[in-house]
XYZ file of C-alpha atoms in Angstrom:
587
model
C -29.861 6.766 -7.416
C -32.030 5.205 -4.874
C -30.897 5.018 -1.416
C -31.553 3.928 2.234
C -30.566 4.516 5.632
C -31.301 2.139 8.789
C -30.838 4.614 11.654
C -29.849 3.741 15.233
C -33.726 2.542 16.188
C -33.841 0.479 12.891
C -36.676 3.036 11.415
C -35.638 3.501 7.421
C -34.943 7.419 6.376
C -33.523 8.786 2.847
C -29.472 10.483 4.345
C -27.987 12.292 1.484
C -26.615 9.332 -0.619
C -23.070 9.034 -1.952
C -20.565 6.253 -2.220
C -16.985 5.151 -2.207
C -16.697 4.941 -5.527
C -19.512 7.468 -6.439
C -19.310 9.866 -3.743
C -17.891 12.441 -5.516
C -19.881 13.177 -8.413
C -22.987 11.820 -6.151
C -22.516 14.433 -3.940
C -21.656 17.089 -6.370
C -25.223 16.538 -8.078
C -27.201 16.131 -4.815
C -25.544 18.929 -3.073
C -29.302 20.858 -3.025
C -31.316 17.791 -1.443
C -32.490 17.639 2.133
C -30.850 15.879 4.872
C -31.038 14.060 7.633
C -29.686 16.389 10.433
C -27.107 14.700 12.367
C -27.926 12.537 15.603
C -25.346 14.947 18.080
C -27.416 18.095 17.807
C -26.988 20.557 20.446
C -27.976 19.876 23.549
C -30.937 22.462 25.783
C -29.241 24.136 28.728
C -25.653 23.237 27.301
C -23.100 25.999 27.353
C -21.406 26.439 23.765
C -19.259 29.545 24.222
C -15.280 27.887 24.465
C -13.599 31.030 25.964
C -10.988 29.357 27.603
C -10.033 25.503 26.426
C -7.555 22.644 27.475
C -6.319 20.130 25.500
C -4.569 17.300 27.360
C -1.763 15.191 25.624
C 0.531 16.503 22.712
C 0.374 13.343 20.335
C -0.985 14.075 17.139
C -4.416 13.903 18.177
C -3.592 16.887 20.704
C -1.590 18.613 18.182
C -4.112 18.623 16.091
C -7.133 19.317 18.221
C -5.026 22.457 19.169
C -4.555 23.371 15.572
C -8.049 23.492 14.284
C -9.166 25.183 17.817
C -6.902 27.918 17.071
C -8.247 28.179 13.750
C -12.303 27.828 14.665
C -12.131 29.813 18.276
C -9.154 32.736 17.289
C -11.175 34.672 20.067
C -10.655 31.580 22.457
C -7.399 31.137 24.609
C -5.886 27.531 23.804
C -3.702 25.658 26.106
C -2.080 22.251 25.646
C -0.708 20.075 27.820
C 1.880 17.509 27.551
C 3.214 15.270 29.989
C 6.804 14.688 28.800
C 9.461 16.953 27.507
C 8.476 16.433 23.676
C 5.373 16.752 21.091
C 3.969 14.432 18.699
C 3.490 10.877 20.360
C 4.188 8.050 18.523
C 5.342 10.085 15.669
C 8.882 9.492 16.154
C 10.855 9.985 12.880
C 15.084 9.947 13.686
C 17.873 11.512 11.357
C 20.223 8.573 11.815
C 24.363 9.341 10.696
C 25.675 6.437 9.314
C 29.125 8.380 7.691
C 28.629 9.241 4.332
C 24.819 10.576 4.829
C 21.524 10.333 6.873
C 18.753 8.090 7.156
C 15.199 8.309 8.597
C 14.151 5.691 11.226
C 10.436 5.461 11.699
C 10.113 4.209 15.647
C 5.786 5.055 14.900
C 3.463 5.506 11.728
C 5.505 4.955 8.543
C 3.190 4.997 5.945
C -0.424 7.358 5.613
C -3.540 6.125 2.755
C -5.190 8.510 1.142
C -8.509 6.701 2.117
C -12.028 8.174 1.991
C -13.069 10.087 4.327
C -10.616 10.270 6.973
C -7.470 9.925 4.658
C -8.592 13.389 2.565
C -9.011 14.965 5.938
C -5.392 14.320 6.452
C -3.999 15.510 2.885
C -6.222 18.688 3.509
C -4.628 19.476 7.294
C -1.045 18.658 5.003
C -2.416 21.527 2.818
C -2.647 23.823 5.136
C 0.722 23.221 6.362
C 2.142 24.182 3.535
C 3.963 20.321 3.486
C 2.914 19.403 0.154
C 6.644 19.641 -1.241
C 7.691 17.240 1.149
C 5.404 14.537 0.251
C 7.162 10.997 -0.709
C 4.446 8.935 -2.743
C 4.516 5.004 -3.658
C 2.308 4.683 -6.575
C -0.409 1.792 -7.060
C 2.447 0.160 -9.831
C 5.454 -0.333 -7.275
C 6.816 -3.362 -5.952
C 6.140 -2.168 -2.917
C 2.056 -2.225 -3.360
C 1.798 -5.096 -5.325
C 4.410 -7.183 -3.121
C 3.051 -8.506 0.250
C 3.848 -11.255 1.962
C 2.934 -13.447 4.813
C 5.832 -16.293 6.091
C 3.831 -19.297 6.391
C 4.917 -21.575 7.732
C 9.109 -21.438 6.904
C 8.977 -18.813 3.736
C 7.350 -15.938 2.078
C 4.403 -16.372 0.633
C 3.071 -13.714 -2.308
C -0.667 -12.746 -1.195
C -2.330 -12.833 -4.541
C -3.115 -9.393 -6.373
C -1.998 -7.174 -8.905
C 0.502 -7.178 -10.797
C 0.628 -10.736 -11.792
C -1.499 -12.893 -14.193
C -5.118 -14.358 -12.996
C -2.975 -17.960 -13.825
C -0.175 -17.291 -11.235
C -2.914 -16.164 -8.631
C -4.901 -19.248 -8.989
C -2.167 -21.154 -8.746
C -0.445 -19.615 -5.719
C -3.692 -19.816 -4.025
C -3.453 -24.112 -4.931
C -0.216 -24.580 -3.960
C 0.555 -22.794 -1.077
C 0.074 -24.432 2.553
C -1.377 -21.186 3.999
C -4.685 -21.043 1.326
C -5.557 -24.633 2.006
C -9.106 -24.375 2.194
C -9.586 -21.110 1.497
C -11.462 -21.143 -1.618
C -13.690 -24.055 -0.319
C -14.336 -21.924 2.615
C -15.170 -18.687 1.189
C -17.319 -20.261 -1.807
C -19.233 -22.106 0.973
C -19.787 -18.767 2.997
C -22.868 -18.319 1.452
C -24.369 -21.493 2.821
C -23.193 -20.444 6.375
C -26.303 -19.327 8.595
C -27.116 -15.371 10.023
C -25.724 -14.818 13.472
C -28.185 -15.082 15.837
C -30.480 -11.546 16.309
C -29.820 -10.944 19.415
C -25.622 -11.094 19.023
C -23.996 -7.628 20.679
C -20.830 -8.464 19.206
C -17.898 -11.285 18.193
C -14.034 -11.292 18.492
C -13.020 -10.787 14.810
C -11.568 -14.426 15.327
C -14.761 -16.222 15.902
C -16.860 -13.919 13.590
C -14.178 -14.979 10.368
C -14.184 -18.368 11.354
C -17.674 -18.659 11.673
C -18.147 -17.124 8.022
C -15.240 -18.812 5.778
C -13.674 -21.285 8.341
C -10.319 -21.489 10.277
C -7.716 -21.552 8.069
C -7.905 -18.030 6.000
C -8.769 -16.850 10.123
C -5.713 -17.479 11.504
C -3.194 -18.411 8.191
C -4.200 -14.578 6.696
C -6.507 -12.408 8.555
C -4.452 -13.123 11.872
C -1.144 -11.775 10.011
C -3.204 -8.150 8.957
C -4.361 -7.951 12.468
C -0.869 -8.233 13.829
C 0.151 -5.663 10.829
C -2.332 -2.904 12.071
C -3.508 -3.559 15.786
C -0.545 -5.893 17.059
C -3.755 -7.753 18.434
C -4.891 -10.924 19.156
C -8.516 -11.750 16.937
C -9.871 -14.078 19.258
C -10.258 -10.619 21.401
C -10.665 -7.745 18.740
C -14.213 -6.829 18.373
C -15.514 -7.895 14.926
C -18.870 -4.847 15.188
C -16.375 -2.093 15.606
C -13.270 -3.241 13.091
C -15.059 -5.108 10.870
C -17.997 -2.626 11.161
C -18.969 -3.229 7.378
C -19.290 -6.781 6.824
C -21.023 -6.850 10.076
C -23.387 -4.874 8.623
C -23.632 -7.062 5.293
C -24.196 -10.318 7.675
C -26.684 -8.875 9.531
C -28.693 -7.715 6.189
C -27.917 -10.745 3.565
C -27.209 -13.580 5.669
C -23.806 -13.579 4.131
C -20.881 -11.068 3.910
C -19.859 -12.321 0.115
C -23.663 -12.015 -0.738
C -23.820 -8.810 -0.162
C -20.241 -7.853 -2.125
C -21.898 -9.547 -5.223
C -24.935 -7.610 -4.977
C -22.755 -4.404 -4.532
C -20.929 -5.162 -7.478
C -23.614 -5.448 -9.677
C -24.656 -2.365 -8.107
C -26.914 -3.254 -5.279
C -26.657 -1.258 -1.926
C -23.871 -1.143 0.337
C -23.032 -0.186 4.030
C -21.523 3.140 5.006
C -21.632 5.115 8.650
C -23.926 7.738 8.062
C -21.315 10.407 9.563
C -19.007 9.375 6.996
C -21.430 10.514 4.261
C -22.066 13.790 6.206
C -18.086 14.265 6.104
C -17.831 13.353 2.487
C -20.051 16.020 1.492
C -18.351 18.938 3.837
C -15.345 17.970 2.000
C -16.709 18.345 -1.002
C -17.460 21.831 -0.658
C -14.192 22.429 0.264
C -11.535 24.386 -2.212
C -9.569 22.241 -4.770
C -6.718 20.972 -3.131
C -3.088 21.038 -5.267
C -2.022 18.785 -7.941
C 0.521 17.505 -5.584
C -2.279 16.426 -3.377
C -4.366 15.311 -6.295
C -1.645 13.044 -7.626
C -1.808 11.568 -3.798
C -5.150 10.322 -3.544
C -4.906 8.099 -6.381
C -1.365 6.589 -4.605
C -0.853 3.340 -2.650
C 0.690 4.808 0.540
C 2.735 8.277 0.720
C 4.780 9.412 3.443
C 6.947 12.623 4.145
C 10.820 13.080 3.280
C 11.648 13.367 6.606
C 8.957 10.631 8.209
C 5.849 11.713 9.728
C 7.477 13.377 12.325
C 7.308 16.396 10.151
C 3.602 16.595 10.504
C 3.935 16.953 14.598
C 6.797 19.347 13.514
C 4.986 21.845 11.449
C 2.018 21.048 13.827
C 3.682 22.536 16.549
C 5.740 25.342 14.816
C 2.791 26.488 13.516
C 1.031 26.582 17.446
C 3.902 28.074 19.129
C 3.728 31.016 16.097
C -0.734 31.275 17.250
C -1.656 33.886 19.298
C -4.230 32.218 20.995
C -2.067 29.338 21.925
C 0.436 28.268 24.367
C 2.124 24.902 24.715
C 2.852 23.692 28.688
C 5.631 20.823 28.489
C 6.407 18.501 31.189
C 2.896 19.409 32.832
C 0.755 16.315 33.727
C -2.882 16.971 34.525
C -3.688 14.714 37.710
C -7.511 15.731 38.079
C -10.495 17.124 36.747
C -13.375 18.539 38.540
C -17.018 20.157 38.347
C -16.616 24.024 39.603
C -19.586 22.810 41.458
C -21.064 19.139 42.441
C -24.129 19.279 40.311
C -22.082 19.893 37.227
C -24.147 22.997 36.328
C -23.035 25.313 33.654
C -19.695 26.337 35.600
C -16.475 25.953 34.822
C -13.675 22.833 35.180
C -10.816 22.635 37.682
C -7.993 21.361 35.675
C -5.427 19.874 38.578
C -1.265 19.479 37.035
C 1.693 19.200 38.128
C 5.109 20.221 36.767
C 8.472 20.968 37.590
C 7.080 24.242 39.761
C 4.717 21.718 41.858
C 1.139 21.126 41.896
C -1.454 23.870 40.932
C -4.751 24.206 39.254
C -6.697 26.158 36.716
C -9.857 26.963 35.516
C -10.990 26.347 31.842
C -14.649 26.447 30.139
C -14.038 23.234 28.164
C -11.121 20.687 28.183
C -10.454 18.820 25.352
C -8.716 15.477 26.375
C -6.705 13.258 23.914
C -4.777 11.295 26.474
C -5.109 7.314 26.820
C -9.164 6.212 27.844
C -7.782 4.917 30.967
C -5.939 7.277 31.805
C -8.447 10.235 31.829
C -11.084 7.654 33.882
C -8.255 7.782 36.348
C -8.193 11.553 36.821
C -11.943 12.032 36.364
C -13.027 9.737 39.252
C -12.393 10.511 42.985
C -13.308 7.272 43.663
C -10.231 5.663 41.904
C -7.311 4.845 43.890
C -4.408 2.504 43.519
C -5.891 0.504 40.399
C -9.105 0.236 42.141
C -12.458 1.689 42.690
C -13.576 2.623 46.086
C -17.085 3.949 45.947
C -19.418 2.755 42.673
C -21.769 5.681 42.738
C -20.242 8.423 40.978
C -21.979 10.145 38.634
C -19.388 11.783 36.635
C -15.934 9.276 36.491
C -15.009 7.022 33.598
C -13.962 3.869 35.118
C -16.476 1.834 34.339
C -16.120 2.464 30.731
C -12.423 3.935 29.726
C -10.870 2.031 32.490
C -11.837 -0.765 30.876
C -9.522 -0.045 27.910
C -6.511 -1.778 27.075
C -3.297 -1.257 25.150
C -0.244 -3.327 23.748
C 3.479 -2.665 23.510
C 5.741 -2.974 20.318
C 9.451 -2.871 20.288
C 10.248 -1.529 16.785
C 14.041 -2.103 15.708
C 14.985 -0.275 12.835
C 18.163 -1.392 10.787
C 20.217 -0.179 8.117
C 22.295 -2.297 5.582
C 24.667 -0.867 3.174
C 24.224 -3.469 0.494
C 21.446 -2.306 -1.426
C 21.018 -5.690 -3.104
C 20.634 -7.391 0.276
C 16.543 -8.438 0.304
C 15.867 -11.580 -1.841
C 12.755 -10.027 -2.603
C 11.020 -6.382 -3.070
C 7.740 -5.267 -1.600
C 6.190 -3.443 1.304
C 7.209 -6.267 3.861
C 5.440 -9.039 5.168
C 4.002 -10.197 8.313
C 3.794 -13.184 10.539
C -0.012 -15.246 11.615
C -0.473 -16.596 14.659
C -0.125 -20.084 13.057
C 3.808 -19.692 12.515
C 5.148 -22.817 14.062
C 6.548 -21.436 16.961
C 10.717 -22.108 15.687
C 10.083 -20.479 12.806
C 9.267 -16.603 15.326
C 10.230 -18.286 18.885
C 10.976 -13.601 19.122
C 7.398 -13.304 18.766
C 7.800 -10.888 15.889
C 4.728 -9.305 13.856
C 5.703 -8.342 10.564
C 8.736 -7.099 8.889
C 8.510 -4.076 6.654
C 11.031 -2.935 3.815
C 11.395 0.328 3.824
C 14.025 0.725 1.004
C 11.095 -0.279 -0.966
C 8.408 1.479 0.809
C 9.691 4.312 1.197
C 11.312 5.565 -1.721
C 13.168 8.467 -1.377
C 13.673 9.299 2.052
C 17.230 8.270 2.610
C 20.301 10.509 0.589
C 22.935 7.426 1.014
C 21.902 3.920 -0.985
C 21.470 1.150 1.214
C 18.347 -1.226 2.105
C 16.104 -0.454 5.600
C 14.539 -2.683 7.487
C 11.915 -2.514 10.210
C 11.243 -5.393 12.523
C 8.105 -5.090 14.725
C 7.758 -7.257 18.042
C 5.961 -7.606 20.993
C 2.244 -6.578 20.527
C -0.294 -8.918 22.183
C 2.508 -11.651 22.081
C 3.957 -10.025 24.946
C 0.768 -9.149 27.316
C 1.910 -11.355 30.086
C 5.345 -10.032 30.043
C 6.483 -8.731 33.523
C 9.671 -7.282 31.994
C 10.556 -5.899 28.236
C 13.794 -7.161 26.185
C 16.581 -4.497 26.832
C 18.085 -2.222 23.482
C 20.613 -4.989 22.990
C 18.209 -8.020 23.270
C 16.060 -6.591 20.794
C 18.384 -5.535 18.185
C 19.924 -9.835 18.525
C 16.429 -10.897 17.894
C 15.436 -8.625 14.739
C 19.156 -9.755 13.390
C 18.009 -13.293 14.395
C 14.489 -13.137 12.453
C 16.073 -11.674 9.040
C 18.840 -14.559 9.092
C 16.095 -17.123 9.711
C 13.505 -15.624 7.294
C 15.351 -13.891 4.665
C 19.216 -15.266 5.251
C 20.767 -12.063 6.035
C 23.757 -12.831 7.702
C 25.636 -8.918 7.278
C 25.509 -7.216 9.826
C 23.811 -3.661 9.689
C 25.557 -0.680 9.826
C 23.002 1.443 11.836
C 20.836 -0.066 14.393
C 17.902 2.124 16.750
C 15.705 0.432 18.942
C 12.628 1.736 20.160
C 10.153 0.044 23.226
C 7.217 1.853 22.871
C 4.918 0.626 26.001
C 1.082 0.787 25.558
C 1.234 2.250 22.038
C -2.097 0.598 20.371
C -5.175 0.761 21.708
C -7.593 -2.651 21.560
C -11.000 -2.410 20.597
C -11.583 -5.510 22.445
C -15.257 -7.192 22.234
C -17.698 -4.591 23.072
C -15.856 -1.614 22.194
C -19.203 -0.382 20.519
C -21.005 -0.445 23.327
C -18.182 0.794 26.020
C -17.884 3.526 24.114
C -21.650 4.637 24.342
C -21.778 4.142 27.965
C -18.657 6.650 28.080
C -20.787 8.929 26.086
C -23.387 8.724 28.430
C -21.036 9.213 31.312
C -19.228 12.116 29.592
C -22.571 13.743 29.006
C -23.167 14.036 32.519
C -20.044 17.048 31.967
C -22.430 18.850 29.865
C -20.732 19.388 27.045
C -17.421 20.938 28.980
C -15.275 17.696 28.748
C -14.633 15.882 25.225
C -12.318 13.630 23.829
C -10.568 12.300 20.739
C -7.778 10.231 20.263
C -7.009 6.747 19.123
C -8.609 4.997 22.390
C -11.963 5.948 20.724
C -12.771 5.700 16.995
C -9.737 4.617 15.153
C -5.411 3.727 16.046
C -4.344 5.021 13.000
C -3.078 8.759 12.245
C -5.873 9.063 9.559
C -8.071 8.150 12.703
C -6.739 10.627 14.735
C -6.893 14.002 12.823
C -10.473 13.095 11.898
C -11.062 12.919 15.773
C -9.553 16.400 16.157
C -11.540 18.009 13.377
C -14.677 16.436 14.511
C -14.248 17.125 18.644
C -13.522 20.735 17.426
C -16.155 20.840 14.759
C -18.843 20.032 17.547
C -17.323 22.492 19.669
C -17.275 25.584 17.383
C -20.858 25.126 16.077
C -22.730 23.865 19.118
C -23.369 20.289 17.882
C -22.363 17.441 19.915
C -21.425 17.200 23.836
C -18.761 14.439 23.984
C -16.864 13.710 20.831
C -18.235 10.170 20.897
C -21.902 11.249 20.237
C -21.754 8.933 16.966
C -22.116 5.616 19.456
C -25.293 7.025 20.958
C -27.944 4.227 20.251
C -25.426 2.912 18.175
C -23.906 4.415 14.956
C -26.360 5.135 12.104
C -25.603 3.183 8.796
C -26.774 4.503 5.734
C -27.422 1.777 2.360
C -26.259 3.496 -0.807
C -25.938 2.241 -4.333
């Protein structure tokens, strides 16, 4: 099986090939070959040994980056800190009363995929935890993954798939408003010429419009963006999120070019580190049936919401030896031991309730927000602004750069189980909606009676309304608890004529909560690498500012900034965007 890789200077090399839908037995075969040793080797003059290591921020990505230090370093001492009184993040799963029984309000993450790599890296950690008994699963053959809908532009609209006949696809994509064009346009994206060579980068907007025209943009791809990011497409960068048909542009001239060719078993685009993972995990033990049943699911969950994962997480870290959790305890500043960032130890500067004080550590780990570690990293930054451009070591002129948008999530509970007029996941809302039709500026509705099968011990339908996002960027003030709940109630009696009321409502404002990998991201985050390099090796990060906003995203982070860590390979945890991330072509 012939293979090639275009590194990060465009020279061709032979990786270790493997592929979505071959990797496994690929792998398995190959396992003896040669291959090409990863870009973020270790570094001359770079201290390795972690005796004594931070990790800022108790989200998931902090949780975790704990977790698999503990594990790797047992010899090391491991301390985390956390700014507020409570672990996990945006993992915020609630045991709501409602009388006769208990539901489970998501206010974060509802649903995980058991994608390849970073999905398996997830089901593994869930191993490990011992949480495969809790595991809710929503097979490929539920309403709930063959159901999807968009409103466009005053009802629901099916998106076509499986689960009904080729006929009633066809003809859903003929009659409905929202796919007017959309066969014309994506039949003619062959015809449409290369970007030009010397193109960085595109808003995801401008890059889909360019390649199958306007309407599919902003009738469909506009109402997935809102359903994953809560982001606007006309900013989103189109290298980093849409990293693989990039790829197939730049190469074929066309993005549905190169799918044919793939399907009739041509070569096809994967990051190089992706491969490297796919073939650590493939020397890994056999994971359970339970977890083997999972990876050929739709979406899966746990019984009592995702919030068990930060649970067990941090059960399992206040039980370590090498651990200790510090709550409440905001790190304000980081600092060389010395000027010339030699191979000395970091200053961590906190405060809590006790005051202000400092520590020393050999390495800090940090998984707080981009921006907010370029805040206490440069000495230069003051009151939102930059007094002095020439230091060496602070992030401002990369992380500060990163933005974030809020979501107010309203979750509501209706005791007439009957009450949806249709079944499915959800659906979500473009930014073509004629502006009557969400005046709330909502971003997608999801069911989670149907998605989520299982969780709840008292019948009833949930609903989750999602608003805000990028809609709201140039808010100066946030709708209140009450405000929100009146406009999900509004949005479900305009779209879907529910008139009950519900008998639970919980409202949730969660402020800067999804990180935008605006245009550029790609290269932002190499010039952070370079910065961070500068720390030789002693400050890292991970987290969903960096390489991914989704919990999958997150733990793969973790293992990876720990990974580099415990075997001396790597200096930042975002060595990948050195000279740009390597691609391999695999058949």
């Amino acid at each position: 099986m012939p293979i090639v890789a275009v590194t990060r200077n465009g020279r061709v090399s032979h990786p270790p090939p493997c592929f979505l839908k071959h990797c496994c037995n690929y792998l398995t075969s190959t396992a003896r070959r040669s291959r090409r040793q990863a870009s973020t080797s270790s570094v001359p003059g770079i201290p390795q040994e972690a005796t004594n290591v931070a990790v800022l921020g108790g989200g998931i990505t902090g949780l975790t980056t704990a977790y698999y230090l503990s594990k790797r370093l047992p010899n090391a001492r491991i301390t985390l800190f956390e700014a507020s009184s409570r672990l996990g993040g945006w993992l915020r799963s609630a045991f709501v009363d409602i009388g006769n029984g208990k539901v489970v309000f998501e206010q974060g993450p509802r649903n995980l995929r058991p994608s390849i790599p970073n999905g398996l890296i997830t089901l593994q950690l869930i191993q490990e935890l011992g949480l495969e008994g809790r595991l809710l699963v929503t097979s490929k053959e539920s309403p709930a993954a063959q159901n999807r809908f968009i409103y466009y532009p005053d009802h629901l609209v099916r998106m076509p798939g499986p689960g009904r006949s080729l006929w009633s696809n066809v003809s859903n994509l003929l009659s409905e408003p929202i796919f007017k064009g959309t066969i014309s346009g994506t039949l003619s994206e062959v015809t449409k010429p290369r970007r030009p060579a010397n193109a960085t980068d595109q808003s995801v907007g401008s890059f889909l419009t360019r390649r199958v025209g306007p309407t599919l943009t902003d009738n469909v791809a506009s109402a997935v963006f809102h359903g994953v990011y809560a982001g606007d497409i006309y900013k989103l960068s189109a290298r980093t999120i849409l990293s693989k048909q990039w790829q197939l542009e730049g190469r074929h001239a066309s993005i549905l070019a190169g799918l044919l060719q793939g399907m009739l078993g041509g070569e096809m685009p994967i990051l190089t580190a992706d491969l490297q993972v796919m073939k650590e995990m493939m020397q890994q033990p056999k994971t359970s049936e339970d977890l083997e049943n999972v990876k050929s699911s739709s979406v899966y969950t746990l019984k009592g919401g995702l919030g068990e994962l930060a649970d067990r997480l941090e059960k399992v870290l206040e039980q370590s030896p090498n651990t200790s959790i510090n709550r409440n305890t905001e790190a304000t500043r980081i600092k060389a031991g010395v000027p010339e960032l030699s191979d000395s130890d970091l200053e961590l500067h906190f405060t809590n309730t006790d005051g202000d004080a400092c520590r020393i550590f050999s390495h800090v780990i940090s998984t707080i927000a981009g921006e907010r570690l370029a805040r206490i990293t440069d000495p230069h930054y003051r009151d939102n602004r930059i007094l002095e451009t020439n230091n060496d070591t602070g992030l401002t002129l990369s992380l500060g750069q990163l933005s974030a948008v809020t979501v107010m999530v309203v979750n509501l509970f209706f005791s007439d189980p009957d009450i949806l007029p249709v079944h499915g996941f959800g659906y979500l809302l473009p930014r073509s909606i004629p502006f009557e039709q969400n005046p709330e500026r909502a971003l997608g509705v999801v069911f989670d009676s149907d998605a989520s099968i299982g969780q709840d011990d008292v019948p009833g339908t949930k609903i989750t309304v999602m608003l805000g996002g990028h809609w709201w960027d140039d808010f100066d003030s946030y709708p209140d608890e009450e405000e929100g709940a009146a406009m999900a109630k509004a949005i479900l009696q305009r779209h879907l004529c529910i008139r009950t009321e519900p008998q639970a409502v919980r409202v949730s404002l969660q402020r800067d909560c999804i990180p935008q990998y605006e245009v550029g991201h790609d290269m932002r985050m190499e010039t952070a690498h370079n910065q961070l390099a500068r720390w030789r090796g002693k400050l890292r990060v991970a987290g969903n500012s960096f390489t991914g906003v989704g919990l999958n995203d997150c733990v793969r982070a973790a293992r990876d900034v720990v990974k580099g860590l415990a075997e001396g390979t790597g200096t930042t945890g975002l060595d990948d965007f050195a000279g740009g991330r390597a691609w391999s072509w695999v058949r």
